[in-house]
mmCIF file of C-alpha atoms and ligand atoms in Angstrom:
data_model
loop_
_atom_site.group_PDB
_atom_site.id
_atom_site.type_symbol
_atom_site.label_atom_id
_atom_site.label_comp_id
_atom_site.label_asym_id
_atom_site.label_seq_id
_atom_site.Cartn_x
_atom_site.Cartn_y
_atom_site.Cartn_z
ATOM 1 C CA MET G 1 93.706 141.222 159.002
ATOM 2 C CA SER G 2 94.713 144.537 161.380
ATOM 3 C CA GLU G 3 97.053 146.949 159.275
ATOM 4 C CA ALA G 4 99.830 146.386 162.406
ATOM 5 C CA GLN G 5 100.015 142.489 162.431
ATOM 6 C CA LYS G 6 100.801 143.688 158.075
ATOM 7 C CA GLN G 7 104.653 142.902 157.261
ATOM 8 C CA ILE G 8 107.340 144.749 155.750
ATOM 9 C CA VAL G 9 109.219 143.869 153.889
ATOM 10 C CA THR G 10 112.633 145.078 152.477
ATOM 11 C CA VAL G 11 113.349 142.989 148.025
ATOM 12 C CA GLY G 12 116.713 144.345 147.144
ATOM 13 C CA VAL G 13 117.970 143.568 144.058
ATOM 14 C CA THR G 14 122.014 142.833 142.565
ATOM 15 C CA GLY G 15 123.329 142.076 139.401
ATOM 16 C CA ALA G 16 123.502 138.239 138.823
ATOM 17 C CA SER G 17 121.196 136.587 136.520
ATOM 18 C CA GLY G 18 117.627 136.269 137.042
ATOM 19 C CA ALA G 19 116.081 139.888 137.196
ATOM 20 C CA VAL G 20 112.247 137.700 136.194
ATOM 21 C CA LEU G 21 112.222 136.117 139.688
ATOM 22 C CA ALA G 22 112.350 139.817 141.599
ATOM 23 C CA GLN G 23 109.590 141.083 139.461
ATOM 24 C CA LYS G 24 107.955 137.718 140.393
ATOM 25 C CA THR G 25 108.501 138.228 144.092
ATOM 26 C CA LEU G 26 107.845 142.429 143.294
ATOM 27 C CA ALA G 27 104.798 140.824 141.550
ATOM 28 C CA LEU G 28 102.953 138.297 144.055
ATOM 29 C CA LEU G 29 104.133 141.286 146.830
ATOM 30 C CA GLU G 30 102.810 143.822 145.801
ATOM 31 C CA ASP G 31 99.660 141.645 145.741
ATOM 32 C CA ASP G 32 99.034 139.868 149.128
ATOM 33 C CA PRO G 33 97.332 141.624 151.022
ATOM 34 C CA ARG G 34 98.782 140.584 154.159
ATOM 35 C CA VAL G 35 102.158 142.653 152.395
ATOM 36 C CA GLU G 36 101.383 146.386 153.931
ATOM 37 C CA ARG G 37 104.897 147.989 151.789
ATOM 38 C CA ILE G 38 107.971 146.879 150.634
ATOM 39 C CA HIS G 39 110.676 148.456 150.356
ATOM 40 C CA LEU G 40 113.317 148.419 147.313
ATOM 41 C CA VAL G 41 116.618 148.544 146.354
ATOM 42 C CA VAL G 42 117.955 147.379 143.438
ATOM 43 C CA THR G 43 122.408 147.939 142.338
ATOM 44 C CA GLU G 44 123.427 150.181 139.384
ATOM 45 C CA ALA G 45 124.298 146.204 138.104
ATOM 46 C CA GLY G 46 121.017 145.053 139.202
ATOM 47 C CA GLN G 47 119.485 147.897 137.206
ATOM 48 C CA ARG G 48 121.345 146.608 134.242
ATOM 49 C CA LEU G 49 119.909 142.809 134.593
ATOM 50 C CA PHE G 50 116.559 144.492 134.349
ATOM 51 C CA ALA G 51 117.830 145.767 131.269
ATOM 52 C CA GLU G 52 119.805 142.602 129.651
ATOM 53 C CA GLU G 53 116.915 139.975 130.874
ATOM 54 C CA LEU G 54 113.440 141.708 130.372
ATOM 55 C CA GLY G 55 114.560 145.464 128.161
ATOM 56 C CA ILE G 56 113.262 146.467 131.066
ATOM 57 C CA SER G 57 115.995 149.700 130.785
ATOM 58 C CA THR G 58 116.892 152.445 133.981
ATOM 59 C CA GLY G 59 115.848 155.871 133.650
ATOM 60 C CA ASP G 60 113.726 157.377 135.535
ATOM 61 C CA LEU G 61 114.770 155.295 138.990
ATOM 62 C CA LYS G 62 111.609 156.683 140.797
ATOM 63 C CA GLN G 63 108.882 154.248 138.023
ATOM 64 C CA LEU G 64 111.287 151.081 137.520
ATOM 65 C CA ALA G 65 109.019 149.583 140.096
ATOM 66 C CA ASP G 66 105.589 150.319 138.249
ATOM 67 C CA ARG G 67 108.052 149.321 134.583
ATOM 68 C CA VAL G 68 108.578 145.771 136.750
ATOM 69 C CA LEU G 69 105.504 145.113 137.216
ATOM 70 C CA GLY G 70 104.175 146.661 134.307
ATOM 71 C CA ARG G 71 101.245 148.418 136.259
ATOM 72 C CA LYS G 72 100.723 151.418 138.904
ATOM 73 C CA ALA G 73 103.467 150.147 142.003
ATOM 74 C CA SER G 74 101.274 151.034 144.980
ATOM 75 C CA LYS G 75 103.142 149.468 147.732
ATOM 76 C CA ILE G 76 107.184 149.670 146.324
ATOM 77 C CA GLU G 77 109.359 152.292 147.735
ATOM 78 C CA MET G 78 112.143 152.826 145.796
ATOM 79 C CA LEU G 79 115.338 153.245 148.074
ATOM 80 C CA PRO G 80 118.474 154.726 145.623
ATOM 81 C CA ASN G 81 121.158 151.721 146.812
ATOM 82 C CA LYS G 82 124.200 155.020 147.073
ATOM 83 C CA ASP G 83 121.103 156.413 150.623
ATOM 84 C CA VAL G 84 123.297 154.588 153.539
ATOM 85 C CA GLY G 85 120.973 156.427 155.459
ATOM 86 C CA ALA G 86 117.015 155.546 154.030
ATOM 87 C CA SER G 87 114.848 153.619 156.587
ATOM 88 C CA ILE G 88 116.049 150.462 156.537
ATOM 89 C CA ALA G 89 119.453 151.057 156.756
ATOM 90 C CA SER G 90 118.671 152.011 160.926
ATOM 91 C CA GLY G 91 118.103 149.090 163.181
ATOM 92 C CA SER G 92 115.453 151.216 163.946
ATOM 93 C CA TYR G 93 112.761 150.319 161.513
ATOM 94 C CA ALA G 94 110.493 148.044 162.023
ATOM 95 C CA VAL G 95 111.403 145.745 158.267
ATOM 96 C CA ASP G 96 109.980 142.028 159.621
ATOM 97 C CA SER G 97 112.316 141.394 156.699
ATOM 98 C CA MET G 98 114.800 141.092 153.735
ATOM 99 C CA VAL G 99 114.783 139.395 150.388
ATOM 100 C CA ILE G 100 117.907 139.229 148.511
ATOM 101 C CA ILE G 101 117.018 138.495 144.943
ATOM 102 C CA PRO G 102 118.668 137.197 142.641
ATOM 103 C CA CYS G 103 122.436 138.211 145.354
ATOM 104 C CA SER G 104 126.168 138.121 143.096
ATOM 105 C CA ILE G 105 128.520 136.827 144.562
ATOM 106 C CA GLY G 106 129.485 140.598 145.072
ATOM 107 C CA THR G 107 126.648 141.221 147.283
ATOM 108 C CA LEU G 108 127.143 138.086 149.668
ATOM 109 C CA GLY G 109 131.105 138.702 150.237
ATOM 110 C CA ALA G 110 130.090 141.875 151.214
ATOM 111 C CA ILE G 111 126.868 141.082 153.782
ATOM 112 C CA ALA G 112 129.959 137.617 154.687
ATOM 113 C CA GLY G 113 132.215 140.352 155.763
ATOM 114 C CA GLY G 114 130.116 142.838 157.511
ATOM 115 C CA ILE G 115 130.941 145.453 154.264
ATOM 116 C CA SER G 116 127.827 147.659 154.496
ATOM 117 C CA ASP G 117 128.708 150.518 151.534
ATOM 118 C CA ASP G 118 125.773 150.315 150.022
ATOM 119 C CA LEU G 119 122.576 150.778 150.996
ATOM 120 C CA VAL G 120 121.454 146.725 149.881
ATOM 121 C CA SER G 121 124.771 145.427 152.119
ATOM 122 C CA ARG G 122 123.832 148.073 155.518
ATOM 123 C CA ALA G 123 120.182 146.539 154.993
ATOM 124 C CA ALA G 124 120.741 143.691 155.350
ATOM 125 C CA ASP G 125 123.716 143.532 158.137
ATOM 126 C CA VAL G 126 120.865 145.428 159.824
ATOM 127 C CA MET G 127 119.008 142.393 159.713
ATOM 128 C CA LEU G 128 121.649 141.171 160.868
ATOM 129 C CA LYS G 129 122.563 142.342 163.694
ATOM 130 C CA GLU G 130 118.993 143.089 165.338
ATOM 131 C CA GLY G 131 117.899 138.663 165.051
ATOM 132 C CA ARG G 132 114.757 139.586 161.306
ATOM 133 C CA LYS G 133 114.679 136.789 159.209
ATOM 134 C CA LEU G 134 117.297 137.470 155.876
ATOM 135 C CA VAL G 135 117.148 135.437 153.241
ATOM 136 C CA LEU G 136 119.721 135.198 149.937
ATOM 137 C CA CYS G 137 119.429 134.061 147.012
ATOM 138 C CA VAL G 138 122.630 133.075 145.967
ATOM 139 C CA ARG G 139 123.001 132.271 141.291
ATOM 140 C CA ASP G 140 126.115 131.493 139.929
ATOM 141 C CA THR G 141 127.477 128.908 139.421
ATOM 142 C CA PRO G 142 130.045 126.914 139.999
ATOM 143 C CA PHE G 143 130.966 128.017 143.204
ATOM 144 C CA SER G 144 134.908 128.912 144.577
ATOM 145 C CA HIS G 145 135.550 128.675 147.974
ATOM 146 C CA ILE G 146 134.972 131.673 148.999
ATOM 147 C CA HIS G 147 131.749 131.519 147.647
ATOM 148 C CA LEU G 148 130.997 128.002 149.930
ATOM 149 C CA GLU G 149 132.798 129.876 152.714
ATOM 150 C CA ASN G 150 131.136 133.165 152.368
ATOM 151 C CA MET G 151 127.631 131.190 152.680
ATOM 152 C CA LEU G 152 127.706 130.101 155.062
ATOM 153 C CA ARG G 153 129.831 132.727 157.023
ATOM 154 C CA ALA G 154 126.267 134.386 156.170
ATOM 155 C CA GLN G 155 123.834 131.563 156.852
ATOM 156 C CA GLN G 156 126.400 131.330 160.743
ATOM 157 C CA ALA G 157 124.979 135.075 161.251
ATOM 158 C CA GLY G 158 121.570 134.302 160.669
ATOM 159 C CA ALA G 159 121.028 134.378 156.859
ATOM 160 C CA VAL G 160 118.678 131.949 155.143
ATOM 161 C CA ILE G 161 121.014 130.829 152.239
ATOM 162 C CA MET G 162 118.899 129.570 149.301
ATOM 163 C CA PRO G 163 120.780 129.431 146.024
ATOM 164 C CA VAL G 164 118.749 129.640 142.641
ATOM 165 C CA VAL G 165 117.950 126.130 142.889
ATOM 166 C CA PRO G 166 114.511 125.558 140.473
ATOM 167 C CA ALA G 167 112.415 122.089 141.106
ATOM 168 C CA PHE G 168 111.787 119.836 139.065
ATOM 169 C CA TYR G 169 109.152 117.501 141.072
ATOM 170 C CA HIS G 170 106.263 119.539 139.868
ATOM 171 C CA HIS G 171 105.559 119.239 136.597
ATOM 172 C CA PRO G 172 107.084 122.220 135.634
ATOM 173 C CA ARG G 173 105.514 123.416 131.784
ATOM 174 C CA THR G 174 107.401 127.035 131.401
ATOM 175 C CA ILE G 175 110.232 128.485 132.528
ATOM 176 C CA ASP G 176 107.004 130.405 134.895
ATOM 177 C CA ASP G 177 105.889 126.878 136.435
ATOM 178 C CA LEU G 178 109.903 127.341 137.680
ATOM 179 C CA VAL G 179 109.633 130.929 138.363
ATOM 180 C CA THR G 180 106.961 130.998 140.770
ATOM 181 C CA GLN G 181 107.359 128.245 142.525
ATOM 182 C CA TYR G 182 111.083 128.713 143.129
ATOM 183 C CA VAL G 183 109.605 131.959 144.232
ATOM 184 C CA CYS G 184 106.795 130.928 146.260
ATOM 185 C CA ARG G 185 109.267 128.536 148.338
ATOM 186 C CA VAL G 186 111.061 131.885 148.883
ATOM 187 C CA LEU G 187 108.134 133.671 150.551
ATOM 188 C CA ALA G 188 107.403 131.444 152.734
ATOM 189 C CA GLN G 189 110.726 131.025 154.688
ATOM 190 C CA ILE G 190 109.872 134.868 155.390
ATOM 191 C CA GLY G 191 105.936 133.486 156.398
ATOM 192 C CA LEU G 192 104.304 134.891 153.416
ATOM 193 C CA GLU G 193 103.089 130.602 151.888
ATOM 194 C CA GLN G 194 101.755 131.666 148.601
ATOM 195 C CA GLU G 195 97.825 129.287 147.768
ATOM 196 C CA LYS G 196 99.820 128.717 143.954
ATOM 197 C CA MET G 197 103.465 127.147 146.243
ATOM 198 C CA TYR G 198 102.679 123.134 144.759
ATOM 199 C CA ARG G 199 103.486 121.156 148.316
ATOM 200 C CA TRP G 200 104.573 117.092 147.880
ATOM 201 C CA ALA G 201 102.699 115.003 149.080
ATOM 202 C CA GLY G 202 104.606 111.096 147.862
ATOM 203 C CA THR G 203 104.203 109.336 145.971
ATOM 204 C CA PRO G 204 100.560 108.153 144.908
ATOM 205 C CA ALA G 205 102.762 104.718 145.336
ATOM 206 C CA ALA G 206 103.909 105.594 148.828
ATOM 207 C CA ARG G 207 100.303 107.509 149.551
ATOM 208 C CA LYS G 208 98.831 104.343 149.180
ATOM 209 C CA ALA G 209 100.546 102.083 151.547
ATOM 210 C CA GLU G 210 100.613 104.234 154.423
ATOM 211 C CA ALA G 211 96.585 104.154 153.572
HETATM 212 C C1 LIG U 1 124.800 140.010 132.113
HETATM 213 C C2 LIG U 1 125.281 140.027 133.344
HETATM 214 C C3 LIG U 1 125.545 138.760 134.519
HETATM 215 C C4 LIG U 1 125.288 138.398 135.453
HETATM 216 N N1 LIG U 1 125.756 137.304 135.994
HETATM 217 C C5 LIG U 1 126.099 137.262 137.209
HETATM 218 C C6 LIG U 1 125.660 135.946 138.732
HETATM 219 O O1 LIG U 1 124.318 134.618 137.822
HETATM 220 N N2 LIG U 1 126.217 135.732 139.502
HETATM 221 C C7 LIG U 1 127.199 136.636 140.206
HETATM 222 O O2 LIG U 1 127.591 136.834 141.252
HETATM 223 N N3 LIG U 1 127.664 138.365 139.892
HETATM 224 C C8 LIG U 1 126.763 138.367 137.956
HETATM 225 N N4 LIG U 1 126.875 139.556 137.156
HETATM 226 C C9 LIG U 1 128.025 140.080 137.611
HETATM 227 C C10 LIG U 1 127.764 140.883 138.793
HETATM 228 O O3 LIG U 1 127.007 142.154 137.551
HETATM 229 C C11 LIG U 1 129.237 142.072 139.244
HETATM 230 O O4 LIG U 1 130.279 141.262 140.020
HETATM 231 C C12 LIG U 1 128.330 142.777 140.129
HETATM 232 O O5 LIG U 1 129.345 144.016 140.314
HETATM 233 C C13 LIG U 1 127.867 142.986 141.292
HETATM 234 O O6 LIG U 1 127.381 144.103 141.502
HETATM 235 P P1 LIG U 1 126.617 144.268 142.538
HETATM 236 O O7 LIG U 1 126.247 143.632 143.901
HETATM 237 O O8 LIG U 1 126.716 145.423 143.437
HETATM 238 O O9 LIG U 1 124.718 144.226 142.023
HETATM 239 C C14 LIG U 1 127.092 139.216 136.455
HETATM 240 C C15 LIG U 1 127.001 140.369 135.125
HETATM 241 C C16 LIG U 1 126.610 140.574 134.188
HETATM 242 C C17 LIG U 1 126.504 142.455 132.551
#
């Protein structure tokens, strides 16, 4: 695959539960030869969730990606959430797709309301206005009327709403099994299908009947 065909992906991490989902997403993208560059933006609350759920301290933000991966990140560029003048804040900069994982209800509201007052919400707004792929991995439960309306608004504007809902049909044994399958489904949405993704092929009885 030529460099020109490789994807540039933005990953937003916000302060919803599920920091492990962000960690898995970054690890799979970092190792994916189809990906050229990953722009990473972590909100303040997102940094807190890395600390609360994974014990990863913020420290120097520039090294956060290395700490999240547990190794040197070669493709990840960390961008400060306050920098609304970063490359990804402009539609003239070619980002192929953006995933916000996990996506807080607060950031969902900002996107649905067109309030681009930080880099995560501005970059998401740019994806929508440019007609590019934006996947929102919204996490909370239960959802209020406001949350559901905001999801509908964002979906109607072009976003893929992918609430953090695990699947069980692949017989997961570990949390990593649950996380990996969900993240693989998210990456499939941006055209980066993973070999390790489980694909349902019907029940054995149904397959036999079809044969
Ligand atoms: C431990 C912890 C867990 C949280 N879990 C969620 C959650 O699952 N979903 C959510 O929408 N907000 C959650 N929040 C609240 C958000 O972090 C808060 O609304 C924050 O302002 C979101 O900001 P952000 O969108 O800029 O990251 C949680 C906060 C903490 C400290």
